Amino acid sequence: MKLADATLFMMLPATGIAASCGIPYPSSQIDGTLLYSVVVDIGTDAANVTASQYDKYFEQGSAVQGVDAVVAASQFYVNLFAVPGTEAAFQNNSECLTDGYLVNEVSWLYYDTTTASYYGGWLPVTEADTYEQAAQYVVSSMVPGLEVRFWDTNGDGYTDLIDADFKAGVTVETVTENANGTYTVYRGNIDVANKTAEEGNTFDGTLFEITGGQPIPAANFDTTITSGDVALFWYSPSGLNMARAEPITGIFIDGADHTYYNIDGVVYEDAERFSRDNLLISNRPGEFTDAQKYFQLTNDTAAGLDVTLWLVPVTNTTNTGAPIGMTGDDNSHAFLTKAVATAQALLANVTVSADGSDVPSTQEWVTQDVYTQLDDAIARANAALDSATSSSFLLDYQLYILYQELNGSSDDIGAAFAGFNYTGFVSEVQYGTA
Ligand SMILES: *[C@@H]1O[C@H](CO)[C@@H](O)[C@H](O)[C@H]1NC(C)=O
Ligand SMILES: *[C@@H]1O[C@H](CO)[C@@H](O)[C@H](O)[C@H]1NC(C)=O
Ligand SMILES: *[C@@H]1O[C@H](CO)[C@@H](O)[C@H](O)[C@H]1NC(C)=O
Ligand SMILES: *[C@@H]1O[C@H](CO)[C@@H](O)[C@H](O)[C@H]1NC(C)=O
Ligand SMILES: *[C@@H]1O[C@H](CO)[C@@H](O)[C@H](O)[C@H]1NC(C)=O
Ligand SMILES: *[C@@H]1O[C@H](CO)[C@@H](O)[C@H](O)[C@H]1NC(C)=O
Ligand SMILES: *[C@@H]1O[C@H](CO)[C@@H](O)[C@H](O)[C@H]1NC(C)=O
Ligand SMILES: *[C@@H]1O[C@H](CO)[C@@H](O)[C@H](O)[C@H]1NC(C)=O
Ligand SMILES: *[C@@H]1O[C@H](CO)[C@@H](O)[C@H](O)[C@H]1NC(C)=O
């Protein structure tokens, strides 16, 4: 599943941002009364904070006008960096003119000096006629499944400050506490030694790919994060932050890439544009789902094997945030064992032939190359099953590879996008002509 641009966080610096176009909020928490927390485009919440259902939270009686006023007062924050409220404020700041308004080092609003025009929005693709319009594009294109909060800071009962989150997901293979008190997270380098030509990018982003990478200040690190978890990270005025995602563990009843995931009978909506670029491909919700469904592992209450769906934690317990990833955890071994048995049965059912002319019309055949490719994938999966050091991520990945190996990559949006190009064993199987 590909829900965000691959270049998203690639520029996130190792040491932090010295200066920035957005003015940092003076504290790590908003000082005010929380009136309402929106989870963008999930449940009863709208895709846009200016939707009329939010009118009542603004003194103007209109969310469109109210949000405009908050922006103009430089009181709309993303990851605690204020969107410059006016063109004068933007033009007055050399950082704004150099890089634009950045969040997680992604430019959300910039000025093109050549054309003397503004671009704004989530990845500022939209050219605006005025600075105000560019800023409106920014605040109306928040990422689905993440929170935007309405605050009253002067006690009049209406919104005068808004803060929004821009966070992304990562799979955590190891956590290291450094001698100087910072933490570093390693997302793993899953099975590169055995990578074949048919495999594409296992990750779309480049963060946390080296051990001892981007240090996270202790105060910004959630120490409940452990190996095998899915976490969220973001950049704020105090540096890089990381928090554990909310685990929902239960029987995987059903799901569909880009649409929904049903755990123990509760349906969780998917969220478009949420970045999973630093999550192993096989642990992105849609891809995990495709592999589980291919091997008919879903809705198996009798087997009783739980999975975990990891969500963005949200303030209001009546809401849920974006699905970030899915993991097999302790059951990854059992799931892969079943998938290997399925693959082995399919392999055992065919005979090898150059063109099928020597194979009876009641018998299925494949070429030696096709046979060997599946045989190798099964051997690789078995090696992962046999090794005591295999992480659940590696086992989930082997399950995904077997699914790709059998069913091919072309019908799978995420796999095809990431460059996986398996033809699919099942599509190669034919009856003989002898
Ligand atoms: C929490 O959700 C409930 C139900 O949707 C809503 O009535 C309430 O205003 C929400 N509270 C906040 C702070 O968002
Ligand atoms: C421009 O910057 C100067 C110096 O930092 C500051 O005094 C002035 O208030 C700024 N003007 C605007 C419109 O932000
Ligand atoms: C947000 O809502 C406003 C007002 O309804 C609308 O004009 C604008 O097109 C919307 N923007 C997006 C990105 O949905
Ligand atoms: C702390 O240690 C980490 C890991 O060795 C290193 O990357 C980082 O630069 C250090 N940070 C400071 C502030 O010394
Ligand atoms: C597809 O897979 C083949 C091996 O079967 C490999 O040689 C080729 O480079 C791959 N093509 C692309 C576009 O990745
Ligand atoms: C398997 O492939 C078929 C046909 O190519 C496709 O319709 C189906 O959706 C694929 N299954 C999964 C789980 O991706
Ligand atoms: C799951 O299985 C139960 C029977 O055990 C069945 O009633 C239900 O329809 C199935 N749900 C899905 C989504 O397949
Ligand atoms: C096994 O091959 C036979 C023909 O030789 C075919 O009828 C049957 O459907 C195959 N079984 C599977 C599980 O593919
Ligand atoms: C995969 O690579 C590892 C490390 O090089 C190796 O130990 C293992 O045997 C390989 N597995 C297979 C199935 O080739």
XYZ file of C-alpha atoms and ligand atoms in Angstrom:
560
model
C 0.000 0.000 0.000
C 1.347 3.380 -0.983
C -0.306 6.221 0.808
C 2.319 8.915 0.778
C 5.186 10.178 -1.292
C 8.398 8.206 -0.989
C 10.532 11.318 -0.553
C 8.596 12.381 2.529
C 11.093 12.171 5.329
C 14.233 11.611 3.367
C 15.674 14.989 4.326
C 14.991 14.681 8.026
C 18.347 15.743 9.498
C 20.307 13.633 11.939
C 21.041 16.466 14.311
C 17.952 18.655 14.226
C 16.704 21.838 12.682
C 18.645 24.907 13.792
C 16.083 27.374 12.564
C 12.745 27.035 10.919
C 10.168 29.036 9.066
C 7.354 28.110 11.448
C 7.437 29.819 14.839
C 7.741 27.160 17.576
C 5.082 27.040 20.286
C 6.830 28.080 23.535
C 5.919 24.877 25.381
C 5.668 21.169 24.644
C 1.931 21.260 25.431
C -0.769 23.729 24.451
C -1.861 25.917 27.347
C -5.623 26.133 27.012
C -8.910 24.250 27.149
C -9.406 21.526 24.565
C -12.777 22.111 22.887
C -12.721 19.337 20.326
C -10.271 16.899 18.766
C -10.835 16.015 15.119
C -9.504 12.746 13.697
C -9.284 13.818 10.074
C -11.564 11.833 7.763
C -12.311 9.035 10.252
C -15.665 8.119 11.804
C -17.958 11.145 12.022
C -15.122 13.615 11.457
C -14.729 15.537 8.200
C -11.832 15.481 5.748
C -11.370 19.206 6.297
C -11.280 21.253 9.516
C -13.269 23.978 7.777
C -16.324 21.709 7.378
C -19.583 23.226 8.608
C -19.942 20.602 11.334
C -17.195 22.525 13.178
C -18.898 25.966 12.859
C -20.040 25.904 16.485
C -16.487 25.872 17.792
C -15.746 29.308 16.298
C -16.872 32.758 17.446
C -17.560 33.720 13.823
C -20.163 30.929 13.626
C -18.230 29.616 10.633
C -15.348 27.161 10.608
C -14.086 28.589 7.295
C -13.840 32.108 8.751
C -12.747 30.877 12.164
C -9.870 28.809 10.809
C -8.812 31.743 8.587
C -8.674 33.994 11.662
C -6.609 31.433 13.594
C -4.162 31.160 10.693
C -3.940 34.970 10.292
C -3.019 35.234 13.979
C -0.231 32.630 13.439
C -2.057 30.335 15.848
C -2.384 27.265 13.600
C 0.404 24.845 14.524
C 1.537 21.625 12.896
C 3.820 19.575 15.196
C 3.998 22.786 17.285
C 5.400 24.915 14.438
C 3.035 27.799 13.564
C 2.081 28.388 9.954
C 3.274 32.000 9.288
C 0.040 33.971 9.507
C 0.685 36.619 6.899
C 2.644 37.142 3.713
C 4.654 39.848 5.504
C 5.641 37.418 8.260
C 6.589 34.806 5.666
C 8.588 37.233 3.493
C 10.301 38.647 6.582
C 11.823 35.280 7.499
C 14.816 34.130 5.479
C 14.144 30.489 6.422
C 10.676 30.801 4.893
C 12.132 32.201 1.694
C 14.800 29.513 1.528
C 12.882 26.344 2.380
C 9.282 27.408 2.946
C 7.153 26.212 5.853
C 8.517 22.809 6.788
C 7.044 20.058 8.948
C 9.156 16.924 9.408
C 11.354 18.642 6.812
C 8.562 18.340 4.273
C 7.690 21.659 2.679
C 3.981 22.408 3.092
C 4.123 25.986 1.820
C 6.770 27.719 -0.231
C 7.433 30.747 -2.374
C 8.738 30.208 -5.869
C 10.989 33.211 -6.446
C 11.204 32.567 -10.185
C 7.472 32.751 -10.771
C 6.806 34.905 -7.673
C 4.013 32.536 -6.668
C 2.997 30.548 -3.581
C 2.389 26.818 -3.344
C 0.591 25.290 -0.390
C -0.938 22.089 0.931
C 0.142 18.588 1.875
C 3.173 18.369 -0.417
C 2.585 21.856 -1.856
C 1.382 20.889 -5.265
C -1.324 23.520 -5.396
C -0.397 26.920 -6.792
C -2.227 29.685 -4.964
C -3.209 33.166 -6.111
C -2.402 34.688 -2.726
C -0.413 33.842 0.376
C -3.670 33.487 2.351
C -4.911 30.905 -0.117
C -1.645 28.935 0.099
C -1.938 28.915 3.904
C -5.557 27.728 3.573
C -4.398 24.817 1.414
C -1.972 23.901 4.193
C -4.555 23.845 6.965
C -7.242 22.128 4.895
C -5.018 19.257 3.767
C -4.155 17.606 7.058
C -3.427 13.891 6.879
C -6.384 11.497 7.431
C -6.247 9.453 10.604
C -4.209 12.084 12.460
C -5.516 14.577 15.015
C -6.264 18.283 14.748
C -7.284 19.919 18.043
C -9.372 23.043 18.669
C -8.241 25.053 21.723
C -9.677 27.962 23.681
C -6.777 29.878 25.237
C -8.582 33.050 26.345
C -11.565 31.490 28.109
C -14.314 32.791 25.787
C -15.458 29.287 24.871
C -14.348 29.498 21.237
C -11.345 28.258 19.280
C -8.402 30.668 19.051
C -5.596 28.143 18.584
C -5.450 24.935 16.540
C -2.715 22.332 16.672
C -2.379 19.468 14.234
C -0.210 16.355 14.158
C 1.911 15.194 11.277
C 3.289 11.798 12.313
C 4.436 8.730 10.407
C 4.858 5.045 11.158
C 7.909 2.821 11.650
C 8.470 -0.852 12.525
C 10.829 -1.209 15.495
C 13.309 -4.055 15.400
C 15.679 -2.766 18.074
C 15.795 0.099 20.565
C 19.143 1.325 21.926
C 19.621 3.603 24.896
C 22.801 5.563 24.168
C 25.447 6.494 26.749
C 24.423 10.162 26.513
C 20.793 9.358 27.338
C 19.352 9.575 23.824
C 17.605 6.654 22.167
C 18.063 5.240 18.703
C 15.685 2.945 16.893
C 16.566 0.488 14.139
C 13.766 -0.658 11.861
C 15.677 -3.716 10.695
C 17.175 -4.731 7.394
C 14.942 -7.657 6.651
C 16.586 -10.567 4.908
C 18.589 -8.613 2.309
C 21.104 -11.464 2.091
C 18.507 -13.687 0.407
C 16.821 -11.043 -1.743
C 15.907 -12.203 -5.236
C 15.472 -10.225 -8.467
C 11.672 -10.371 -8.103
C 11.669 -8.467 -4.814
C 11.179 -4.722 -4.738
C 11.743 -2.118 -2.030
C 11.013 -3.448 1.416
C 10.852 0.131 2.715
C 9.948 3.296 0.777
C 11.613 5.684 3.227
C 15.181 5.871 4.506
C 14.767 6.652 8.195
C 15.943 4.361 11.007
C 17.654 2.115 8.456
C 21.020 2.202 10.192
C 21.790 1.263 13.764
C 22.784 4.291 15.807
C 20.871 6.527 13.397
C 18.789 9.587 14.256
C 19.097 10.138 18.040
C 15.843 10.812 19.914
C 16.063 12.924 23.107
C 15.074 10.909 26.196
C 12.257 13.339 27.005
C 10.751 12.712 23.552
C 11.042 8.935 23.606
C 8.291 6.625 24.796
C 10.219 3.978 26.763
C 7.348 1.484 26.467
C 8.470 0.919 22.846
C 10.055 -2.514 22.415
C 11.286 -4.748 19.645
C 8.441 -5.986 17.444
C 6.319 -2.867 17.979
C 5.006 -0.334 15.519
C 5.686 3.282 16.520
C 4.975 6.815 15.375
C 7.632 9.469 14.887
C 7.541 13.180 14.207
C 9.717 16.269 14.392
C 8.800 19.038 16.852
C 10.628 22.116 18.184
C 12.305 19.856 20.781
C 13.638 17.484 18.115
C 12.659 14.015 16.975
C 9.871 12.292 18.945
C 8.742 8.686 19.016
C 5.681 7.094 20.642
C 4.331 3.563 20.687
C 1.278 3.003 18.500
C -1.916 1.656 20.084
C -2.091 -2.131 19.702
C -5.432 -3.809 18.960
C -4.855 -7.534 19.347
C -7.408 -10.134 18.307
C -8.664 -12.414 15.561
C -8.318 -10.867 12.122
C -11.872 -11.293 10.840
C -11.607 -9.510 7.495
C -10.055 -6.534 5.764
C -9.348 -4.830 2.452
C -6.372 -2.721 1.409
C -7.191 1.021 1.436
C -10.588 0.338 3.030
C -10.954 -1.340 6.450
C -9.603 -3.904 8.915
C -11.891 -5.931 11.187
C -10.380 -7.198 14.434
C -12.633 -9.270 16.706
C -15.695 -7.816 14.988
C -14.665 -4.161 15.318
C -14.086 -2.385 12.012
C -11.259 0.158 11.721
C -11.302 2.445 8.688
C -8.147 2.868 6.634
C -6.604 6.319 6.138
C -5.267 7.493 2.790
C -2.024 9.524 2.635
C -0.878 8.352 6.062
C 2.868 7.626 5.682
C 4.002 4.033 6.208
C 7.197 4.568 4.229
C 9.421 3.468 7.105
C 7.335 0.396 7.863
C 8.396 -2.917 6.336
C 6.086 -3.451 3.329
C 4.679 -6.741 4.662
C 3.580 -5.007 7.891
C 1.616 -2.226 6.163
C -2.044 -3.012 6.851
C -3.133 -3.569 3.239
C -0.186 -5.774 2.355
C -0.427 -7.811 5.555
C -4.132 -8.264 4.773
C -3.530 -9.409 1.188
C -1.060 -12.075 2.336
C -3.297 -13.298 5.186
C -6.324 -13.496 2.912
C -4.423 -15.288 0.176
C -3.560 -18.112 2.574
C -7.075 -18.017 4.077
C -5.748 -17.227 7.523
C -8.449 -14.652 8.321
C -11.622 -15.356 10.306
C -10.168 -18.570 11.661
C -11.660 -18.461 15.147
C -10.987 -22.166 15.614
C -7.216 -21.668 15.169
C -7.439 -18.716 17.563
C -4.304 -16.997 16.265
C -4.344 -13.288 17.114
C -2.781 -10.520 15.051
C -2.140 -6.928 16.118
C -3.478 -3.892 14.301
C -1.505 -0.804 15.347
C -3.413 2.495 15.451
C -2.544 6.159 15.892
C -3.472 6.880 19.535
C -6.081 9.633 19.825
C -7.279 11.905 22.620
C -10.957 11.111 22.513
C -11.711 7.512 23.445
C -14.822 7.595 21.261
C -12.534 7.867 18.201
C -9.746 5.831 16.651
C -6.786 7.020 14.599
C -5.220 5.783 11.377
C -4.267 2.109 11.083
C -0.466 2.218 10.893
C 0.543 -1.401 10.536
C -0.285 -5.038 11.291
C 1.931 -7.692 12.846
C 1.674 -11.419 13.496
C 3.811 -11.194 16.655
C 4.142 -14.548 18.454
C 1.816 -16.129 15.903
C 3.954 -15.183 12.888
C 5.627 -18.594 13.125
C 2.298 -20.446 13.055
C 0.965 -18.351 10.161
C 4.110 -18.943 8.102
C 4.017 -22.676 8.882
C 0.492 -22.850 7.392
C 1.535 -20.813 4.340
C 4.530 -23.071 3.727
C 2.233 -26.127 3.839
C -0.062 -24.524 1.231
C 2.876 -23.634 -1.022
C 4.417 -27.087 -0.605
C 1.156 -28.784 -1.594
C 0.916 -26.667 -4.738
C 4.517 -27.477 -5.635
C 4.082 -31.211 -4.981
C 1.071 -31.276 -7.298
C 3.004 -30.287 -10.430
C 5.515 -32.037 -12.600
C 8.414 -30.351 -14.409
C 8.397 -30.155 -18.182
C 9.870 -28.008 -20.930
C 6.607 -27.550 -22.828
C 4.043 -30.003 -21.399
C 4.161 -32.302 -24.462
C 5.409 -35.141 -22.250
C 2.789 -34.567 -19.529
C -0.693 -36.202 -19.541
C -3.667 -33.895 -19.983
C -4.828 -34.776 -16.453
C -1.575 -33.652 -14.864
C -0.353 -30.113 -14.174
C 3.156 -28.970 -15.087
C 5.507 -25.970 -14.859
C 8.976 -25.249 -16.263
C 12.071 -26.013 -14.233
C 12.661 -22.278 -13.621
C 9.159 -21.767 -12.229
C 9.471 -24.896 -10.092
C 12.879 -23.891 -8.731
C 11.762 -20.378 -7.881
C 8.941 -21.630 -5.624
C 11.120 -24.414 -4.230
C 13.753 -21.809 -3.257
C 11.150 -19.530 -1.665
C 9.854 -22.441 0.422
C 13.419 -23.330 1.489
C 13.988 -19.719 2.480
C 10.773 -19.611 4.493
C 11.702 -22.890 6.191
C 15.140 -21.500 7.054
C 13.453 -18.510 8.664
C 11.108 -20.852 10.583
C 14.022 -22.977 11.772
C 16.166 -20.098 12.993
C 15.687 -19.182 16.644
C 16.732 -15.591 15.886
C 14.027 -14.851 13.280
C 12.036 -11.759 14.231
C 8.271 -11.711 13.774
C 8.876 -9.105 11.041
C 11.094 -11.553 9.126
C 8.467 -14.310 9.433
C 5.697 -11.912 8.314
C 7.907 -10.920 5.377
C 8.470 -14.553 4.366
C 4.695 -15.076 4.381
C 4.335 -12.040 2.140
C 7.040 -13.329 -0.218
C 5.305 -16.721 -0.499
C 2.009 -14.988 -1.321
C 3.744 -12.903 -3.997
C 5.567 -15.975 -5.278
C 2.275 -17.856 -5.684
C -0.172 -15.145 -6.736
C 2.121 -12.648 -8.482
C 2.590 -8.924 -7.923
C 0.588 -7.331 -10.688
C -2.771 -7.344 -8.880
C -1.327 -5.912 -5.697
C -1.075 -2.116 -5.689
C 1.531 -1.889 -2.951
C 3.725 -4.691 -4.268
C 3.685 -3.423 -7.837
C 4.427 0.124 -6.685
C 7.381 -1.060 -4.608
C 8.806 -2.865 -7.645
C 7.968 -6.471 -6.743
C 7.538 -8.328 -10.019
C 6.622 -11.930 -9.279
C 4.749 -13.547 -12.168
C 2.889 -15.883 -9.833
C 3.335 -19.649 -9.722
C -0.397 -20.368 -9.963
C -0.647 -18.475 -13.250
C 2.190 -20.570 -14.712
C 0.574 -23.937 -13.965
C -0.885 -25.707 -17.024
C -2.256 -29.132 -17.959
C -0.071 -31.357 -20.111
C -0.779 -32.092 -23.773
C 0.483 -35.671 -24.034
C -15.291 13.317 22.091
O -16.245 12.628 21.298
C -17.581 12.874 21.671
C -18.461 11.963 20.836
O -18.193 12.123 19.477
C -17.898 14.339 21.461
O -19.211 14.598 21.861
C -16.931 15.187 22.277
O -17.129 16.552 21.978
C -15.504 14.819 21.929
N -14.589 15.553 22.786
C -13.485 16.136 22.338
C -12.655 16.863 23.338
O -13.135 16.084 21.175
C 10.250 41.400 10.543
O 11.412 41.075 11.272
C 11.834 42.063 12.179
C 13.169 41.658 12.757
O 13.142 40.300 13.133
C 10.751 42.271 13.234
O 11.129 43.294 14.112
C 9.442 42.639 12.544
O 8.399 42.690 13.505
C 9.086 41.619 11.496
N 7.923 42.042 10.743
C 6.908 41.225 10.479
C 5.811 41.787 9.672
O 6.883 40.061 10.864
C -11.821 22.472 2.568
O -13.084 23.085 2.776
C -13.252 24.321 2.088
C -14.541 24.904 2.563
O -15.569 23.963 2.539
C -13.218 24.053 0.608
O -13.343 25.263 -0.102
C -11.871 23.421 0.252
O -11.866 23.052 -1.105
C -11.614 22.191 1.094
N -10.262 21.792 0.867
C -9.905 20.527 0.797
C -8.440 20.254 0.559
O -10.697 19.605 0.929
C 24.271 10.883 21.687
O 24.703 9.621 21.247
C 24.228 9.262 19.947
C 24.649 7.814 19.704
O 26.005 7.643 19.904
C 24.807 10.214 18.931
O 24.341 9.877 17.633
C 24.350 11.623 19.270
O 24.925 12.541 18.378
C 24.691 11.979 20.695
N 24.007 13.217 21.009
C 24.569 14.180 21.709
C 23.733 15.368 21.961
O 25.714 14.080 22.108
C 11.740 -8.414 -12.704
O 12.281 -9.666 -12.344
C 13.355 -10.127 -13.125
C 13.742 -11.492 -12.674
O 12.684 -12.355 -12.870
C 14.507 -9.169 -13.045
O 15.604 -9.619 -13.791
C 14.044 -7.820 -13.544
O 15.072 -6.874 -13.385
C 12.813 -7.339 -12.785
N 12.283 -6.196 -13.479
C 12.011 -5.055 -12.856
C 11.435 -3.967 -13.685
O 12.203 -4.890 -11.674
C -4.487 -13.098 -6.493
O -4.480 -12.896 -7.887
C -5.772 -12.759 -8.444
C -5.678 -12.756 -9.952
O -4.425 -12.375 -10.397
C -6.394 -11.515 -7.918
O -7.690 -11.321 -8.428
C -6.452 -11.612 -6.400
O -6.940 -10.393 -5.876
C -5.092 -11.907 -5.827
N -5.237 -12.167 -4.414
C -4.742 -11.399 -3.496
C -4.999 -11.792 -2.070
O -4.077 -10.415 -3.764
C -16.496 -15.488 9.848
O -16.900 -16.789 10.198
C -18.208 -16.841 10.751
C -18.486 -18.292 11.125
O -17.492 -18.743 11.976
C -19.223 -16.361 9.742
O -20.502 -16.366 10.324
C -18.858 -14.970 9.285
O -19.726 -14.574 8.244
C -17.430 -14.920 8.796
N -17.087 -13.541 8.511
C -16.414 -13.180 7.432
C -16.160 -11.724 7.268
O -16.039 -13.958 6.597
C -3.513 -30.827 -8.486
O -3.405 -31.234 -9.835
C -4.607 -31.792 -10.355
C -4.311 -32.254 -11.741
O -3.098 -32.956 -11.785
C -5.702 -30.738 -10.347
O -6.904 -31.315 -10.797
C -5.866 -30.190 -8.937
O -6.783 -29.097 -8.972
C -4.548 -29.728 -8.406
N -4.695 -29.318 -7.009
C -4.378 -28.137 -6.589
C -4.561 -27.892 -5.132
O -3.930 -27.257 -7.322
C 19.497 -16.284 4.114
O 20.616 -15.526 4.440
C 21.234 -15.898 5.653
C 22.338 -14.930 5.928
O 23.226 -14.874 4.858
C 21.713 -17.332 5.590
O 22.256 -17.709 6.821
C 20.534 -18.214 5.265
O 20.968 -19.518 5.105
C 19.845 -17.749 4.033
N 18.633 -18.523 3.844
C 18.413 -19.217 2.765
C 17.134 -19.981 2.755
O 19.164 -19.227 1.836
